[in-house]
mmCIF file of C-alpha atoms and ligand atoms in Angstrom:
data_model
loop_
_atom_site.group_PDB
_atom_site.id
_atom_site.type_symbol
_atom_site.label_atom_id
_atom_site.label_comp_id
_atom_site.label_asym_id
_atom_site.label_seq_id
_atom_site.Cartn_x
_atom_site.Cartn_y
_atom_site.Cartn_z
ATOM 1 C CA MET Q 1 -0.890 -12.937 -19.614
ATOM 2 C CA THR Q 2 -0.071 -14.368 -16.157
ATOM 3 C CA ILE Q 3 0.705 -11.955 -13.336
ATOM 4 C CA LEU Q 4 2.195 -13.060 -10.025
ATOM 5 C CA VAL Q 5 0.835 -11.026 -7.092
ATOM 6 C CA LEU Q 6 2.994 -11.364 -3.984
ATOM 7 C CA GLY Q 7 0.958 -10.439 -0.928
ATOM 8 C CA GLY Q 8 -2.329 -10.958 -2.799
ATOM 9 C CA ALA Q 9 -4.227 -11.798 0.406
ATOM 10 C CA GLY Q 10 -3.521 -8.416 2.001
ATOM 11 C CA TYR Q 11 -5.541 -5.201 1.935
ATOM 12 C CA ILE Q 12 -3.937 -3.629 -1.143
ATOM 13 C CA GLY Q 13 -2.881 -6.889 -2.835
ATOM 14 C CA SER Q 14 -6.421 -8.333 -2.723
ATOM 15 C CA HIS Q 15 -7.760 -5.252 -4.527
ATOM 16 C CA ALA Q 16 -5.016 -5.710 -7.149
ATOM 17 C CA VAL Q 17 -5.990 -9.347 -7.735
ATOM 18 C CA ASP Q 18 -9.646 -8.362 -8.018
ATOM 19 C CA GLN Q 19 -8.987 -5.666 -10.618
ATOM 20 C CA LEU Q 20 -6.518 -7.793 -12.614
ATOM 21 C CA ILE Q 21 -9.097 -10.585 -12.871
ATOM 22 C CA GLU Q 22 -11.755 -8.065 -13.872
ATOM 23 C CA LYS Q 23 -9.372 -6.968 -16.651
ATOM 24 C CA LYS Q 24 -8.997 -10.634 -17.788
ATOM 25 C CA TYR Q 25 -5.455 -11.210 -16.560
ATOM 26 C CA ASP Q 26 -4.554 -14.694 -15.349
ATOM 27 C CA VAL Q 27 -3.478 -14.293 -11.700
ATOM 28 C CA VAL Q 28 -1.219 -16.293 -9.387
ATOM 29 C CA VAL Q 29 -1.161 -15.284 -5.711
ATOM 30 C CA VAL Q 30 1.641 -15.933 -3.234
ATOM 31 C CA ASP Q 31 1.054 -15.035 0.411
ATOM 32 C CA ASN Q 32 2.297 -16.431 3.735
ATOM 33 C CA LEU Q 33 -1.020 -15.384 5.386
ATOM 34 C CA GLN Q 34 0.833 -13.774 8.297
ATOM 35 C CA THR Q 35 -1.117 -10.560 7.889
ATOM 36 C CA GLY Q 36 -3.224 -11.505 4.861
ATOM 37 C CA HIS Q 37 -6.536 -13.396 4.893
ATOM 38 C CA SER Q 38 -7.353 -16.487 2.831
ATOM 39 C CA GLU Q 39 -10.944 -15.178 2.511
ATOM 40 C CA ALA Q 40 -9.597 -12.117 0.677
ATOM 41 C CA ILE Q 41 -8.091 -14.193 -2.142
ATOM 42 C CA HIS Q 42 -10.122 -14.104 -5.328
ATOM 43 C CA LYS Q 43 -11.582 -17.513 -6.252
ATOM 44 C CA GLN Q 44 -10.311 -17.258 -9.821
ATOM 45 C CA ALA Q 45 -6.672 -16.777 -8.716
ATOM 46 C CA ARG Q 46 -4.326 -19.753 -8.223
ATOM 47 C CA PHE Q 47 -3.011 -19.533 -4.679
ATOM 48 C CA TYR Q 48 0.340 -20.748 -3.331
ATOM 49 C CA LYS Q 49 0.751 -20.381 0.414
ATOM 50 C CA GLY Q 50 4.350 -19.659 1.347
ATOM 51 C CA ASP Q 51 6.969 -17.104 2.230
ATOM 52 C CA ILE Q 52 8.950 -15.160 -0.385
ATOM 53 C CA ARG Q 53 12.122 -15.734 1.666
ATOM 54 C CA ASP Q 54 11.712 -19.482 1.016
ATOM 55 C CA LYS Q 55 13.648 -19.784 -2.249
ATOM 56 C CA PRO Q 56 12.769 -23.426 -3.116
ATOM 57 C CA PHE Q 57 9.084 -22.540 -2.578
ATOM 58 C CA LEU Q 58 9.305 -19.510 -4.862
ATOM 59 C CA GLU Q 59 11.302 -21.425 -7.503
ATOM 60 C CA ASN Q 60 8.575 -24.047 -7.513
ATOM 61 C CA VAL Q 61 5.921 -21.384 -8.215
ATOM 62 C CA PHE Q 62 7.986 -19.986 -11.114
ATOM 63 C CA LYS Q 63 8.534 -23.539 -12.421
ATOM 64 C CA LYS Q 64 4.831 -24.404 -12.359
ATOM 65 C CA GLU Q 65 3.561 -21.103 -13.721
ATOM 66 C CA THR Q 66 4.699 -19.073 -16.711
ATOM 67 C CA ILE Q 67 4.967 -15.683 -15.062
ATOM 68 C CA ASN Q 68 4.913 -12.638 -17.368
ATOM 69 C CA GLY Q 69 5.032 -9.914 -14.722
ATOM 70 C CA VAL Q 70 5.134 -9.395 -10.968
ATOM 71 C CA LEU Q 71 3.262 -7.098 -8.568
ATOM 72 C CA HIS Q 72 5.097 -7.079 -5.241
ATOM 73 C CA PHE Q 73 3.006 -6.169 -2.163
ATOM 74 C CA ALA Q 74 4.499 -8.700 0.276
ATOM 75 C CA ALA Q 75 6.047 -6.668 3.093
ATOM 76 C CA ASN Q 76 5.621 -5.530 6.674
ATOM 77 C CA SER Q 77 4.311 -1.989 6.602
ATOM 78 C CA LEU Q 78 3.966 -0.391 10.038
ATOM 79 C CA VAL Q 79 6.234 2.569 10.769
ATOM 80 C CA GLY Q 80 5.892 2.287 14.573
ATOM 81 C CA GLU Q 81 6.486 -1.472 14.641
ATOM 82 C CA SER Q 82 9.556 -1.057 12.424
ATOM 83 C CA MET Q 83 11.110 1.231 15.071
ATOM 84 C CA GLU Q 84 10.748 -1.615 17.635
ATOM 85 C CA ILE Q 85 11.825 -4.576 15.486
ATOM 86 C CA PRO Q 86 13.937 -3.152 12.634
ATOM 87 C CA LEU Q 87 15.782 -6.411 11.930
ATOM 88 C CA HIS Q 88 12.477 -8.151 11.313
ATOM 89 C CA TYR Q 89 11.712 -5.484 8.679
ATOM 90 C CA PHE Q 90 15.133 -5.806 7.017
ATOM 91 C CA ASN Q 91 14.725 -9.567 6.917
ATOM 92 C CA ASN Q 92 11.185 -9.760 5.572
ATOM 93 C CA ASN Q 93 11.208 -6.720 3.285
ATOM 94 C CA VAL Q 94 14.790 -6.454 2.024
ATOM 95 C CA TYR Q 95 15.927 -10.076 2.148
ATOM 96 C CA GLY Q 96 12.503 -11.224 0.879
ATOM 97 C CA THR Q 97 12.843 -8.917 -2.123
ATOM 98 C CA GLN Q 98 16.379 -10.149 -2.733
ATOM 99 C CA VAL Q 99 15.168 -13.758 -2.953
ATOM 100 C CA LEU Q 100 12.336 -12.675 -5.261
ATOM 101 C CA LEU Q 101 14.748 -10.839 -7.578
ATOM 102 C CA GLU Q 102 17.112 -13.832 -7.624
ATOM 103 C CA VAL Q 103 14.272 -16.104 -8.708
ATOM 104 C CA MET Q 104 12.993 -13.570 -11.276
ATOM 105 C CA GLU Q 105 16.497 -13.371 -12.731
ATOM 106 C CA GLN Q 106 16.804 -17.154 -12.781
ATOM 107 C CA PHE Q 107 13.525 -17.480 -14.710
ATOM 108 C CA ALA Q 108 14.163 -14.402 -16.925
ATOM 109 C CA VAL Q 109 11.059 -12.568 -15.679
ATOM 110 C CA LYS Q 110 11.774 -8.918 -16.477
ATOM 111 C CA ASN Q 111 8.871 -6.732 -15.311
ATOM 112 C CA ILE Q 112 7.994 -5.826 -11.742
ATOM 113 C CA VAL Q 113 5.678 -3.212 -10.225
ATOM 114 C CA PHE Q 114 6.707 -2.507 -6.675
ATOM 115 C CA SER Q 115 4.844 -1.007 -3.677
ATOM 116 C CA SER Q 116 7.069 1.725 -2.362
ATOM 117 C CA SER Q 117 6.095 4.416 0.084
ATOM 118 C CA ALA Q 118 6.045 8.126 0.855
ATOM 119 C CA ALA Q 119 8.013 7.017 3.946
ATOM 120 C CA THR Q 120 11.083 6.954 1.664
ATOM 121 C CA TYR Q 121 11.084 10.785 1.743
ATOM 122 C CA GLY Q 122 11.090 11.476 5.478
ATOM 123 C CA GLU Q 123 10.229 14.994 6.677
ATOM 124 C CA PRO Q 124 9.548 16.989 3.496
ATOM 125 C CA LYS Q 125 11.519 20.155 2.760
ATOM 126 C CA ALA Q 126 8.910 21.358 0.243
ATOM 127 C CA LEU Q 127 5.237 20.593 -0.477
ATOM 128 C CA PRO Q 128 3.768 18.987 -2.481
ATOM 129 C CA ILE Q 129 6.452 16.288 -2.511
ATOM 130 C CA MET Q 130 7.928 15.654 -5.960
ATOM 131 C CA GLU Q 131 9.491 12.348 -7.022
ATOM 132 C CA THR Q 132 12.774 14.255 -7.327
ATOM 133 C CA ALA Q 133 12.745 15.257 -3.625
ATOM 134 C CA GLU Q 134 15.528 13.997 -1.378
ATOM 135 C CA THR Q 135 14.975 10.610 0.261
ATOM 136 C CA ASN Q 136 15.761 10.615 3.976
ATOM 137 C CA PRO Q 137 13.613 7.916 5.574
ATOM 138 C CA GLU Q 138 12.919 8.416 9.271
ATOM 139 C CA SER Q 139 11.985 4.824 10.041
ATOM 140 C CA PRO Q 140 13.349 1.359 9.316
ATOM 141 C CA TYR Q 141 10.153 0.761 7.325
ATOM 142 C CA GLY Q 142 10.886 3.702 4.988
ATOM 143 C CA GLU Q 143 14.544 2.637 4.828
ATOM 144 C CA THR Q 144 13.599 -0.892 3.715
ATOM 145 C CA LYS Q 145 11.379 0.502 0.942
ATOM 146 C CA LEU Q 146 14.213 2.735 -0.269
ATOM 147 C CA MET Q 147 16.667 -0.185 -0.133
ATOM 148 C CA MET Q 148 14.227 -2.303 -2.145
ATOM 149 C CA GLU Q 149 13.996 0.468 -4.765
ATOM 150 C CA LYS Q 150 17.793 0.564 -4.949
ATOM 151 C CA MET Q 151 18.007 -3.215 -5.390
ATOM 152 C CA LEU Q 152 15.638 -2.873 -8.333
ATOM 153 C CA LYS Q 153 17.751 -0.085 -9.821
ATOM 154 C CA TRP Q 154 20.909 -2.222 -9.793
ATOM 155 C CA CYS Q 155 19.042 -5.288 -11.092
ATOM 156 C CA ASP Q 156 17.854 -3.138 -13.970
ATOM 157 C CA LYS Q 157 21.440 -2.085 -14.754
ATOM 158 C CA ALA Q 158 22.878 -5.594 -14.450
ATOM 159 C CA TYR Q 159 20.099 -7.853 -15.732
ATOM 160 C CA GLY Q 160 17.856 -5.520 -17.720
ATOM 161 C CA MET Q 161 15.010 -5.903 -15.238
ATOM 162 C CA ASN Q 162 12.323 -3.222 -15.664
ATOM 163 C CA TYR Q 163 10.533 -1.844 -12.646
ATOM 164 C CA VAL Q 164 8.000 0.756 -11.672
ATOM 165 C CA ALA Q 165 8.253 1.846 -8.025
ATOM 166 C CA LEU Q 166 5.008 3.386 -6.782
ATOM 167 C CA ARG Q 167 5.400 5.550 -3.700
ATOM 168 C CA TYR Q 168 2.071 5.369 -1.887
ATOM 169 C CA PHE Q 169 0.751 8.157 0.288
ATOM 170 C CA ASN Q 170 -2.187 7.219 2.590
ATOM 171 C CA VAL Q 171 -4.184 4.387 1.046
ATOM 172 C CA ALA Q 172 -7.806 4.195 2.208
ATOM 173 C CA GLY Q 173 -11.280 2.995 1.219
ATOM 174 C CA ALA Q 174 -12.525 -0.367 -0.019
ATOM 175 C CA LYS Q 175 -14.013 -1.938 -3.144
ATOM 176 C CA LEU Q 176 -17.261 -0.049 -3.688
ATOM 177 C CA ASP Q 177 -19.488 -3.122 -3.192
ATOM 178 C CA GLY Q 178 -17.928 -3.586 0.280
ATOM 179 C CA THR Q 179 -16.803 -7.196 -0.373
ATOM 180 C CA ILE Q 180 -13.070 -6.655 0.233
ATOM 181 C CA GLY Q 181 -11.479 -4.100 2.518
ATOM 182 C CA GLU Q 182 -8.990 -3.302 5.247
ATOM 183 C CA ASP Q 183 -8.556 -5.845 8.072
ATOM 184 C CA HIS Q 184 -5.394 -5.435 10.153
ATOM 185 C CA THR Q 185 -4.746 -6.828 13.631
ATOM 186 C CA PRO Q 186 -3.886 -4.684 15.446
ATOM 187 C CA GLU Q 187 -5.269 -1.763 13.428
ATOM 188 C CA SER Q 188 -3.155 1.387 13.466
ATOM 189 C CA HIS Q 189 -4.488 3.414 10.526
ATOM 190 C CA LEU Q 190 -6.634 6.464 11.032
ATOM 191 C CA LEU Q 191 -9.742 5.768 8.935
ATOM 192 C CA PRO Q 192 -10.393 2.176 10.087
ATOM 193 C CA ILE Q 193 -9.880 3.305 13.687
ATOM 194 C CA ILE Q 194 -12.391 6.159 13.224
ATOM 195 C CA LEU Q 195 -14.919 3.718 11.712
ATOM 196 C CA GLN Q 196 -14.368 1.066 14.405
ATOM 197 C CA THR Q 197 -15.109 3.812 16.923
ATOM 198 C CA ALA Q 198 -18.266 4.683 14.974
ATOM 199 C CA LEU Q 199 -19.294 1.017 15.269
ATOM 200 C CA GLY Q 200 -18.762 1.148 19.045
ATOM 201 C CA GLN Q 201 -15.839 -1.285 18.908
ATOM 202 C CA ARG Q 202 -13.533 1.340 20.403
ATOM 203 C CA LYS Q 203 -14.348 3.822 23.140
ATOM 204 C CA GLU Q 204 -12.836 6.806 21.363
ATOM 205 C CA LEU Q 205 -10.412 7.974 18.724
ATOM 206 C CA THR Q 206 -7.140 9.266 20.138
ATOM 207 C CA ILE Q 207 -5.912 12.179 18.033
ATOM 208 C CA PHE Q 208 -2.115 12.203 18.063
ATOM 209 C CA GLY Q 209 -1.407 15.889 18.718
ATOM 210 C CA ASP Q 210 -3.262 19.117 17.896
ATOM 211 C CA ASP Q 211 -0.278 21.456 18.162
ATOM 212 C CA TYR Q 212 1.166 20.994 14.676
ATOM 213 C CA SER Q 213 1.623 24.023 12.449
ATOM 214 C CA THR Q 214 -1.496 23.236 10.385
ATOM 215 C CA PRO Q 215 -4.758 25.234 10.270
ATOM 216 C CA ASP Q 216 -6.510 23.071 12.931
ATOM 217 C CA GLY Q 217 -3.302 21.807 14.585
ATOM 218 C CA THR Q 218 -3.755 18.151 13.553
ATOM 219 C CA CYS Q 219 -1.622 16.313 10.970
ATOM 220 C CA ILE Q 220 -2.442 16.556 7.279
ATOM 221 C CA ARG Q 221 -2.209 13.526 4.977
ATOM 222 C CA ASP Q 222 -2.957 12.785 1.320
ATOM 223 C CA TYR Q 223 -5.533 9.962 1.044
ATOM 224 C CA VAL Q 224 -5.803 7.898 -2.126
ATOM 225 C CA HIS Q 225 -8.616 5.407 -2.791
ATOM 226 C CA VAL Q 226 -7.359 1.812 -2.974
ATOM 227 C CA VAL Q 227 -9.253 1.214 -6.246
ATOM 228 C CA ASP Q 228 -7.559 4.227 -7.878
ATOM 229 C CA LEU Q 229 -4.216 3.147 -6.441
ATOM 230 C CA ILE Q 230 -4.531 -0.275 -8.096
ATOM 231 C CA GLU Q 231 -5.583 1.283 -11.385
ATOM 232 C CA ALA Q 232 -2.134 2.929 -11.401
ATOM 233 C CA HIS Q 233 -0.475 -0.487 -10.873
ATOM 234 C CA ILE Q 234 -2.233 -1.927 -13.909
ATOM 235 C CA LEU Q 235 -1.224 1.113 -15.966
ATOM 236 C CA ALA Q 236 2.348 0.636 -14.704
ATOM 237 C CA LEU Q 237 2.273 -2.991 -15.814
ATOM 238 C CA GLU Q 238 1.007 -1.945 -19.268
ATOM 239 C CA TYR Q 239 3.693 0.770 -19.360
ATOM 240 C CA LEU Q 240 6.396 -1.854 -18.798
ATOM 241 C CA ASN Q 241 4.807 -4.307 -21.230
ATOM 242 C CA ALA Q 242 4.865 -1.563 -23.876
ATOM 243 C CA GLY Q 243 8.667 -1.521 -23.519
ATOM 244 C CA ASN Q 244 9.097 1.606 -21.400
ATOM 245 C CA GLY Q 245 12.014 1.758 -18.982
ATOM 246 C CA SER Q 246 12.091 1.770 -15.193
ATOM 247 C CA ASN Q 247 10.488 4.684 -13.379
ATOM 248 C CA THR Q 248 9.254 5.956 -10.012
ATOM 249 C CA PHE Q 249 5.895 7.630 -9.326
ATOM 250 C CA ASN Q 250 4.064 9.105 -6.357
ATOM 251 C CA LEU Q 251 0.504 7.890 -5.848
ATOM 252 C CA GLY Q 252 -1.551 10.440 -3.985
ATOM 253 C CA SER Q 253 -4.457 12.735 -4.677
ATOM 254 C CA SER Q 254 -2.554 16.026 -4.182
ATOM 255 C CA ALA Q 255 -5.198 17.044 -1.621
ATOM 256 C CA GLY Q 256 -4.469 17.157 2.082
ATOM 257 C CA PHE Q 257 -6.971 16.351 4.866
ATOM 258 C CA SER Q 258 -6.319 16.863 8.563
ATOM 259 C CA VAL Q 259 -7.111 14.256 11.223
ATOM 260 C CA GLN Q 260 -9.854 16.571 12.509
ATOM 261 C CA GLU Q 261 -11.342 16.954 9.006
ATOM 262 C CA MET Q 262 -11.352 13.168 8.544
ATOM 263 C CA LEU Q 263 -13.129 12.744 11.866
ATOM 264 C CA GLU Q 264 -15.769 15.361 11.027
ATOM 265 C CA ALA Q 265 -16.373 13.912 7.549
ATOM 266 C CA ALA Q 266 -16.798 10.429 9.092
ATOM 267 C CA ARG Q 267 -19.254 11.790 11.687
ATOM 268 C CA LYS Q 268 -21.387 13.206 8.858
ATOM 269 C CA ILE Q 269 -21.280 10.068 6.717
ATOM 270 C CA THR Q 270 -21.904 7.545 9.490
ATOM 271 C CA GLY Q 271 -24.334 9.716 11.453
ATOM 272 C CA ARG Q 272 -22.523 8.539 14.604
ATOM 273 C CA GLU Q 273 -21.047 10.656 17.345
ATOM 274 C CA ILE Q 274 -17.485 9.113 17.244
ATOM 275 C CA PRO Q 275 -15.967 10.290 20.546
ATOM 276 C CA ALA Q 276 -12.409 11.607 20.298
ATOM 277 C CA LYS Q 277 -9.744 13.009 22.584
ATOM 278 C CA VAL Q 278 -6.417 14.652 21.887
ATOM 279 C CA VAL Q 279 -3.293 12.927 23.225
ATOM 280 C CA GLU Q 280 0.470 13.406 22.761
ATOM 281 C CA ARG Q 281 2.005 13.453 19.301
ATOM 282 C CA ARG Q 282 2.991 10.044 17.903
ATOM 283 C CA ALA Q 283 6.767 9.720 17.441
ATOM 284 C CA GLY Q 284 7.945 10.125 13.870
ATOM 285 C CA ASP Q 285 4.781 11.755 12.447
ATOM 286 C CA PRO Q 286 5.576 14.597 10.012
ATOM 287 C CA SER Q 287 2.973 17.392 10.225
ATOM 288 C CA THR Q 288 2.012 17.403 6.535
ATOM 289 C CA LEU Q 289 2.492 14.909 3.708
ATOM 290 C CA VAL Q 290 0.970 15.780 0.351
ATOM 291 C CA ALA Q 291 2.029 14.235 -2.953
ATOM 292 C CA ALA Q 292 2.716 15.864 -6.266
ATOM 293 C CA SER Q 293 0.897 13.307 -8.453
ATOM 294 C CA GLU Q 294 1.145 14.900 -11.899
ATOM 295 C CA LYS Q 295 3.893 12.541 -13.043
ATOM 296 C CA ALA Q 296 1.672 9.430 -12.740
ATOM 297 C CA ARG Q 297 -1.110 11.307 -14.524
ATOM 298 C CA THR Q 298 0.982 12.509 -17.440
ATOM 299 C CA VAL Q 299 3.346 9.546 -17.922
ATOM 300 C CA LEU Q 300 1.059 6.617 -16.992
ATOM 301 C CA GLY Q 301 -2.223 8.319 -17.955
ATOM 302 C CA TRP Q 302 -3.577 7.740 -14.445
ATOM 303 C CA GLU Q 303 -7.000 9.296 -13.867
ATOM 304 C CA PRO Q 304 -8.103 8.670 -10.271
ATOM 305 C CA GLN Q 305 -11.922 8.458 -10.036
ATOM 306 C CA TYR Q 306 -12.613 8.484 -6.304
ATOM 307 C CA THR Q 307 -10.749 11.551 -5.156
ATOM 308 C CA ASP Q 308 -13.515 13.079 -3.051
ATOM 309 C CA MET Q 309 -13.257 12.276 0.645
ATOM 310 C CA PRO Q 310 -16.936 11.224 1.095
ATOM 311 C CA THR Q 311 -16.530 8.415 -1.492
ATOM 312 C CA ILE Q 312 -13.394 7.154 0.249
ATOM 313 C CA ILE Q 313 -15.087 7.158 3.661
ATOM 314 C CA GLU Q 314 -18.418 5.744 2.379
ATOM 315 C CA SER Q 315 -16.687 2.769 0.717
ATOM 316 C CA ALA Q 316 -14.676 2.020 3.865
ATOM 317 C CA TRP Q 317 -17.829 2.391 6.011
ATOM 318 C CA LYS Q 318 -19.712 -0.089 3.823
ATOM 319 C CA TRP Q 319 -16.897 -2.627 4.274
ATOM 320 C CA HIS Q 320 -16.800 -2.099 8.067
ATOM 321 C CA VAL Q 321 -20.587 -2.360 8.461
ATOM 322 C CA ASN Q 322 -20.676 -5.555 6.349
ATOM 323 C CA HIS Q 323 -17.635 -7.062 8.120
ATOM 324 C CA PRO Q 324 -17.564 -5.605 11.655
ATOM 325 C CA ASN Q 325 -15.051 -8.260 12.742
ATOM 326 C CA GLY Q 326 -13.066 -8.341 9.506
ATOM 327 C CA TYR Q 327 -12.946 -11.434 7.307
HETATM 328 N N1 UDP F 401 -3.708 9.183 13.698
HETATM 329 C C1 UDP F 401 -4.355 9.580 14.855
HETATM 330 N N2 UDP F 401 -4.924 8.620 15.650
HETATM 331 C C2 UDP F 401 -4.890 7.278 15.340
HETATM 332 C C3 UDP F 401 -4.229 6.878 14.149
HETATM 333 C C4 UDP F 401 -3.648 7.865 13.345
HETATM 334 O O1 UDP F 401 -4.406 10.772 15.183
HETATM 335 O O2 UDP F 401 -5.404 6.475 16.119
HETATM 336 C C5 UDP F 401 -3.081 10.195 12.810
HETATM 337 C C6 UDP F 401 -1.587 10.021 12.644
HETATM 338 O O3 UDP F 401 -0.893 10.715 13.650
HETATM 339 C C7 UDP F 401 -1.356 10.605 11.246
HETATM 340 C C8 UDP F 401 -2.678 10.342 10.512
HETATM 341 O O4 UDP F 401 -3.641 10.052 11.529
HETATM 342 O O5 UDP F 401 -1.200 12.006 11.336
HETATM 343 C C9 UDP F 401 -2.585 9.149 9.587
HETATM 344 O O6 UDP F 401 -2.014 8.074 10.294
HETATM 345 P P1 UDP F 401 -1.961 6.588 9.719
HETATM 346 O O7 UDP F 401 -1.346 5.707 10.765
HETATM 347 O O8 UDP F 401 -3.307 6.212 9.211
HETATM 348 O O9 UDP F 401 -1.006 6.688 8.450
HETATM 349 P P2 UDP F 401 0.517 7.244 8.284
HETATM 350 O O10 UDP F 401 0.354 8.683 7.855
HETATM 351 O O11 UDP F 401 1.209 7.079 9.582
HETATM 352 O O12 UDP F 401 1.062 6.395 7.193
#
């Protein structure tokens, strides 16, 4: 079975390719390498460099390969950046997905697993956040992910396309052998920034606000290990292949950790001091985001293995120590 992974050179996409190949799938990767890394692409995958908005390019890939299913990770994904350049996000994420769906329809490819986001919810009214909660995105990034979900819904109705939308909470960690991991420029995510500070590459961690209504005043997030996250994608693919209809699932661990707790856990694991100072809140940060993840467990049979915070941090630390300057 041949699976097309769009964005297979990125942090999450490269872990998907790795696990698909381990599970004996035949894998085709498309990536424009704008934020992805050629070194992250698995040697057993067939790679086509190009942009999903380039329809003739994408048609050529579908002509050459017999695609049985699609995993779609190709998108811009920074909340803050999306507030500055929203049109760039609508173009790359929404228009890019439109072109992809047009080509899938043209070639009668029916199954797609899609990277959505907890950012589709906005500020939660109740915790943990259920899949049935209202969607009120507070950033263009979250809005694009919701629009992409809606495009899939209407393509299902019109063309019988089947999709699983997976709403990620905070993805962290790296493959346990430390060979692939997170490498963003610039880096904006909490755990890599903490670990770069531990390596002495940054002077200090800046904690964005300690006056939230949480026990220690810093924001609480739900961290899910990238390997567990990808396991859910493969289960979603199998779920669609078994003939099940379109569905939406949260992917989180249902456990919340504060910024301060993450920092202290990283200090213990790395044995480094990791200087930190508190600064102003970052615009658009909700105080607490924790997923209800029972639906993925009961419907997909998802059983995350690496739910304890030390394993998440240790795997990321191994990657950072082995690749202090990324790929
Ligand atoms: N954060 C922080 N300092 C940083 C980066 C992040 O205090 O340098 C906080 C941020 O305010 C949020 C949490 O860490 O509460 C996780 O942020 P991240 O950007 O990793 O993910 P997000 O929750 O925005 O998707």
